[in-house]
CSV table of C-alpha atoms in Angstrom, one decimal:
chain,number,residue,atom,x,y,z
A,1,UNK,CA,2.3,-23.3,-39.4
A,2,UNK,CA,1.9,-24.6,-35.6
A,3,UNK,CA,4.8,-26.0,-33.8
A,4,UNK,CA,4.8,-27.9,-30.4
A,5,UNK,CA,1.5,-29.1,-31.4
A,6,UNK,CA,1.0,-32.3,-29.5
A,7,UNK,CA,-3.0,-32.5,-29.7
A,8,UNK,CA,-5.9,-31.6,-31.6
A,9,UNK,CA,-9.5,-30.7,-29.9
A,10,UNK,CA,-12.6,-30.3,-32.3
A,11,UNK,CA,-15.9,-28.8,-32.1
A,12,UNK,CA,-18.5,-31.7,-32.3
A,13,UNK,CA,-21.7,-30.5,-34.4
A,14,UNK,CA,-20.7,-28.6,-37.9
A,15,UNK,CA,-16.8,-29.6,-37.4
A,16,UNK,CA,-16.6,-33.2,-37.2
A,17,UNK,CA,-20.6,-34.2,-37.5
A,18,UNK,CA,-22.9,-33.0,-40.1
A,19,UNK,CA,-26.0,-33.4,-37.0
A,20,UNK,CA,-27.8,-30.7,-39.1
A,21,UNK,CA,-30.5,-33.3,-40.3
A,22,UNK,CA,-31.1,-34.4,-37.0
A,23,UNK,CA,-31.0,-31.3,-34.9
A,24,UNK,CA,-33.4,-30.4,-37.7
A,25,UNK,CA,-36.1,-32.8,-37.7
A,26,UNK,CA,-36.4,-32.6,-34.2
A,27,UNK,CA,-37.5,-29.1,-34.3
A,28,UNK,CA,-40.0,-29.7,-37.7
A,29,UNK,CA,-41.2,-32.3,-35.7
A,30,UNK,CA,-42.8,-29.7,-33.6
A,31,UNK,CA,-43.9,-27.3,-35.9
A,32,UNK,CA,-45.1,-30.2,-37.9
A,33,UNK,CA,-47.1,-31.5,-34.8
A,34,UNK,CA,-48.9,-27.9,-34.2
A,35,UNK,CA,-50.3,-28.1,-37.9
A,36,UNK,CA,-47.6,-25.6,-39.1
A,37,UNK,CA,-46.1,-25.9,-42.5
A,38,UNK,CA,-42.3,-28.2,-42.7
A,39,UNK,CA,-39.7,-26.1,-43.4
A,40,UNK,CA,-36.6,-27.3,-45.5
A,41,UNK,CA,-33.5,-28.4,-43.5
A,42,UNK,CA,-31.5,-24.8,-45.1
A,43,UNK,CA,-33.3,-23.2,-43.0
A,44,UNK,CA,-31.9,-25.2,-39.8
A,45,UNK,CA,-28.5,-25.3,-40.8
A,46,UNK,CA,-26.7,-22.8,-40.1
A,47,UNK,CA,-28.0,-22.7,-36.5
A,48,UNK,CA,-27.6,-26.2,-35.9
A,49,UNK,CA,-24.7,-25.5,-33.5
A,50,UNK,CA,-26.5,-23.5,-31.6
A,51,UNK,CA,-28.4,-26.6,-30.4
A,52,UNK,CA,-32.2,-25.8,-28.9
A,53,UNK,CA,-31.5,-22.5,-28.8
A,54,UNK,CA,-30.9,-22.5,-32.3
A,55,UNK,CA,-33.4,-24.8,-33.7
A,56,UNK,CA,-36.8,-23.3,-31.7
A,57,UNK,CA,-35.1,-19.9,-33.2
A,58,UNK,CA,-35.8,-21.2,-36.6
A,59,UNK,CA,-38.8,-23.2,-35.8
A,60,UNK,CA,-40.5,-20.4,-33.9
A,61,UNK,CA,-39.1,-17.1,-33.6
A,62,UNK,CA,-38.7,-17.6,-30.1
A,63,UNK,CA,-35.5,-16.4,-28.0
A,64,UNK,CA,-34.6,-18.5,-24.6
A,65,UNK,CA,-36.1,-15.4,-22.3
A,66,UNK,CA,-39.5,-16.5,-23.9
A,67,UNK,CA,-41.8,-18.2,-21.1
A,68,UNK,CA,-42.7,-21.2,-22.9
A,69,UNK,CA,-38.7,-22.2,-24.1
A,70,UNK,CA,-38.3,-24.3,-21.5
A,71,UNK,CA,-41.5,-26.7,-21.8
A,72,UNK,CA,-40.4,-26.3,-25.7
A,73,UNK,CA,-36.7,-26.8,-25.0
A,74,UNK,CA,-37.4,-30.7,-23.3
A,75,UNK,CA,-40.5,-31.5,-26.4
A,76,UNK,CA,-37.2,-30.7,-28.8
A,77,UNK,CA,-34.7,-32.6,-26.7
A,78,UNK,CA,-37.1,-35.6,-26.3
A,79,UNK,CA,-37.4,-35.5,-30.6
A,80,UNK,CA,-33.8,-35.4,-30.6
A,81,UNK,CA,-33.2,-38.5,-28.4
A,82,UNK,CA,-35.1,-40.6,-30.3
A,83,UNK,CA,-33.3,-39.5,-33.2
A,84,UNK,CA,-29.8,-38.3,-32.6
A,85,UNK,CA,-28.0,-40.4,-35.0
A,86,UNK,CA,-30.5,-41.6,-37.7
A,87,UNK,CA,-29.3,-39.2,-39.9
A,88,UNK,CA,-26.1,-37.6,-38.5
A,89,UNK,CA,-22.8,-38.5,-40.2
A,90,UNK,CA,-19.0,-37.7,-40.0
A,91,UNK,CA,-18.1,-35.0,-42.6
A,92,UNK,CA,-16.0,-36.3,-45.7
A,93,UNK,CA,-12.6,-36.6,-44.6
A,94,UNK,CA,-13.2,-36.5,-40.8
A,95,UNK,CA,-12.4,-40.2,-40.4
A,96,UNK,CA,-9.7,-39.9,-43.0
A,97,UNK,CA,-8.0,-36.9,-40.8
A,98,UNK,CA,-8.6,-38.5,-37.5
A,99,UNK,CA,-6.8,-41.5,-38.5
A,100,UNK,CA,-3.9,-39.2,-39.9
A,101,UNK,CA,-3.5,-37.2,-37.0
A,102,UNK,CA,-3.2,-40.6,-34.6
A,103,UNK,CA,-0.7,-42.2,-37.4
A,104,UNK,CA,1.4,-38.9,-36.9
A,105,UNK,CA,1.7,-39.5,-33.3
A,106,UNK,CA,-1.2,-36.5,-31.7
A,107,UNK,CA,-3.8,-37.2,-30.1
A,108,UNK,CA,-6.8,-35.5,-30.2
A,109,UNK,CA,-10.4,-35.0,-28.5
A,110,UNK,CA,-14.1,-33.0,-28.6
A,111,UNK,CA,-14.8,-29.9,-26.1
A,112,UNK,CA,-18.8,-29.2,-26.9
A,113,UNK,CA,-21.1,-27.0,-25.8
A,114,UNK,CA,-24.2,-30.1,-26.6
A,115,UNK,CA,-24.7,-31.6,-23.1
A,116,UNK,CA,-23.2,-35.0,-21.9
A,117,UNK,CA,-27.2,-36.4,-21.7
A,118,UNK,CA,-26.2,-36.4,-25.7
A,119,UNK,CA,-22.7,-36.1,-26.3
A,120,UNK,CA,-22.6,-39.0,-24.6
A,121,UNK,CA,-25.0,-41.5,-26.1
A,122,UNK,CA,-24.0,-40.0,-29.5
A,123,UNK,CA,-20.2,-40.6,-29.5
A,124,UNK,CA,-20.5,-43.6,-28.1
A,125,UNK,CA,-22.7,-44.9,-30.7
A,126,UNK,CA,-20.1,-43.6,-33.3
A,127,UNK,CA,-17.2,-45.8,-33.7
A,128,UNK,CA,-15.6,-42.6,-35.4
A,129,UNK,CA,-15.0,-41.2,-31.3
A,130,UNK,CA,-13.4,-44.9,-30.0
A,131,UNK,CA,-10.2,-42.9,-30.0
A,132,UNK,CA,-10.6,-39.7,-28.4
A,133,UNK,CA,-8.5,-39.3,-25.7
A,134,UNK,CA,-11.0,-36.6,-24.0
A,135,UNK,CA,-14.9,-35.7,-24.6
A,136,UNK,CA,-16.0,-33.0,-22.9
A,137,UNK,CA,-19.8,-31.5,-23.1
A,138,UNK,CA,-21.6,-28.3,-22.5
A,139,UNK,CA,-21.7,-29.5,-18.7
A,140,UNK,CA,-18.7,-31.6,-17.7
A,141,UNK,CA,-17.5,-28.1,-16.2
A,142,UNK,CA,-19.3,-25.3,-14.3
A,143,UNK,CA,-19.0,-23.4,-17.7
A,144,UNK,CA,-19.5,-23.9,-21.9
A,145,UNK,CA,-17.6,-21.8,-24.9
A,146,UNK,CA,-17.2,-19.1,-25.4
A,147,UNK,CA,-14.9,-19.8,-21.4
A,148,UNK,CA,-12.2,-21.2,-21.8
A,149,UNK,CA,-12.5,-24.1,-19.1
A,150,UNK,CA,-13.7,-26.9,-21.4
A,151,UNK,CA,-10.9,-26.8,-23.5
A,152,UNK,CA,-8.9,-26.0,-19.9
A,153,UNK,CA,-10.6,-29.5,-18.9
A,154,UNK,CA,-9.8,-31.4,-22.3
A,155,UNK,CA,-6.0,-30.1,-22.0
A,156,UNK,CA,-5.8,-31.6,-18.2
A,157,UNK,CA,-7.5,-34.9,-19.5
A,158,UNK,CA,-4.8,-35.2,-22.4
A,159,UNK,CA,-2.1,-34.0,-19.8
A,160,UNK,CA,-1.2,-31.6,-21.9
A,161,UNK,CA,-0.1,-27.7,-21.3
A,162,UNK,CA,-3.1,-25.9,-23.2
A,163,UNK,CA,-0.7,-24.4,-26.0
A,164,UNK,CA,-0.2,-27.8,-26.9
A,165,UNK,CA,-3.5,-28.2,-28.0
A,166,UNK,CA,-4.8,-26.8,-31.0
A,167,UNK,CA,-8.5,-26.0,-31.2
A,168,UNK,CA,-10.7,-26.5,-34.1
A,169,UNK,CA,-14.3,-25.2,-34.7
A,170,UNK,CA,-16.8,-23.6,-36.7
A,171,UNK,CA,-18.6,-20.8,-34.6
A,172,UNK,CA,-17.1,-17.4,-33.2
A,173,UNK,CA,-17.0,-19.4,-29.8
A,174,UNK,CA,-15.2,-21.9,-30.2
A,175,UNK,CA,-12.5,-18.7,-31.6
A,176,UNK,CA,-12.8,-16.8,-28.5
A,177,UNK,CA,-12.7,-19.8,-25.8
A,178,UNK,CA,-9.8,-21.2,-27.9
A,179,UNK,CA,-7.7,-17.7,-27.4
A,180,UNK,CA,-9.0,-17.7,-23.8
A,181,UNK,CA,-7.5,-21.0,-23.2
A,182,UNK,CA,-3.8,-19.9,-24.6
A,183,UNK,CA,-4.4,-22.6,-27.6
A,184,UNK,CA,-4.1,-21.6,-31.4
A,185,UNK,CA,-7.4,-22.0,-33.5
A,186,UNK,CA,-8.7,-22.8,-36.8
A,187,UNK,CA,-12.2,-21.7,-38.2
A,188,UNK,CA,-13.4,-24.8,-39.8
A,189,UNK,CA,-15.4,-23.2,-42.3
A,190,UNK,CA,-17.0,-25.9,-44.2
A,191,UNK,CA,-19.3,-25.7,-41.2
A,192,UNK,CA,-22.3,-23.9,-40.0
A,193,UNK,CA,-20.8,-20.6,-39.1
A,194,UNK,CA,-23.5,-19.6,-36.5
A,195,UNK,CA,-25.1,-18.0,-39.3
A,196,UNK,CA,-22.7,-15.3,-39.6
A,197,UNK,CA,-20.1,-16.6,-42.2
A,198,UNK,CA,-17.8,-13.5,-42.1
A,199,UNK,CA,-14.7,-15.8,-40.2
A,200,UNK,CA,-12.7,-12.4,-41.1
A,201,UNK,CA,-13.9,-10.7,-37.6
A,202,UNK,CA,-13.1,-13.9,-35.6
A,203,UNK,CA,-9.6,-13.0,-36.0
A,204,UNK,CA,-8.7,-17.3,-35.9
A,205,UNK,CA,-4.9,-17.9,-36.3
A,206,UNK,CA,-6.4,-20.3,-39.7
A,207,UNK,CA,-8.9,-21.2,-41.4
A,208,UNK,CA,-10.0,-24.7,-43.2
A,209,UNK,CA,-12.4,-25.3,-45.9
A,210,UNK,CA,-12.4,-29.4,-45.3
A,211,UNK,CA,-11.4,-31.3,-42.8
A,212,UNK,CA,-8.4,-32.5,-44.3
A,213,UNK,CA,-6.8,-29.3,-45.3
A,214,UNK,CA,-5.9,-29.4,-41.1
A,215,UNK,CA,-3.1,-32.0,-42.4
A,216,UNK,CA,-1.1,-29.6,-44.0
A,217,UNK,CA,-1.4,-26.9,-40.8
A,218,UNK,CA,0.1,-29.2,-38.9
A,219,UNK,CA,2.7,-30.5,-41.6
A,220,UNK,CA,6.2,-29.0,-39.5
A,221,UNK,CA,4.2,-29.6,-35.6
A,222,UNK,CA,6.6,-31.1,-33.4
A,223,UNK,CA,4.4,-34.2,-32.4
A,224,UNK,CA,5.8,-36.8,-30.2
């Protein structure tokens, strides 16, 4: 389906990492701490890529314009530190796919909107992301998704042109910074889906229901 294909950038949380369980507990953690009642992980996961933002949403009904977010923003950040990888795994087939893609000659790479103070610390505790040939976070650039310059950054770190990247995620940003960029997407939609799962409107160029079904996209690419 894509041709002249030469590399494949993912979302990180809800496309390659199930960080749902994590993201989560950091944000119970709080509620749990304030004597309110745990609430079950479904209730995080959908927002779990939307990072704080998404997690004190759930947690406390509060929006980022809300005076106390940011003293509750850093309390969730520090739970999430302590914990970023206790219970975070690869999705099945992830390592499977990422070992396909580099057998089949493309390389391939993360463009995030979670900060480098955790992208960081996370992938590199991962041996999953020992061959990434770019990781970019929510702040390596002046901007994060839905602008294109992240996956504009990831392309110049490949040194690649950015339609011969393709750009895999699971949110309606990742969508619109991938068309941005000039790069063909897929909707991984296995993942959290921002809590709006109708991928219809996002108008990607294809759509995935597991991580390995991105094999047979990419069947006919013209990898080196």
């Amino acid at each position: 389906m894509f041709h002249g294909i030469r590399a494949v950038l993912f979302d990180l949380d809800g496309t390659l990492i199930d960080s749902a369980p994590d993201l989560g507990a950091a944000a119970d953690q709080m509620r749990v701490s304030r004597n309110l009642p745990s609430l079950p992980l479904d209730r995080y996961r959908p927002m779990a890529g939307a990072g704080a933002r998404g997690m004190l949403g759930v947690a406390f009904g509060i929006t980022p314009d809300h005076e106390e977010f940011p003293a509750l923003r850093e309390e969730f950040f520090r739970n999430y530190e302590q914990r970023m990888t206790q219970d975070t795994f690869a999705f099945d087939g992830v390592a499977q796919l990422l070992d396909q893609l580099r057998a089949r000659g493309f390389a391939w790479g993360v463009v995030t909107n979670k900060s480098m103070r955790f992208t960081g610390p996370l992938t590199q505790a991962m041996p999953l992301f020992a061959t990434a040939g770019a990781v970019v976070g929510g702040d390596s650039t002046p901007f994060s998704k839905p602008h294109p310059e992240p996956l504009l950054e990831a392309s110049r770190r490949l040194g690649l042109a950015p339609g011969e990247c393709l750009y895999v995620g699971d949110d309606e940003r990742d969508v619109v910074a991938g068309r941005a960029a000039g790069m063909p997407t897929v909707a991984a939609t296995y993942g959290y889906l921002g809590g709006t799962p109708d991928v219809d409107r996002w108008n990607p160029d294809a759509r995935i229901s597991s991580p390995l079904d991105l094999l047979g996209l990419l069947e006919n690419s013209a990898a080196p």
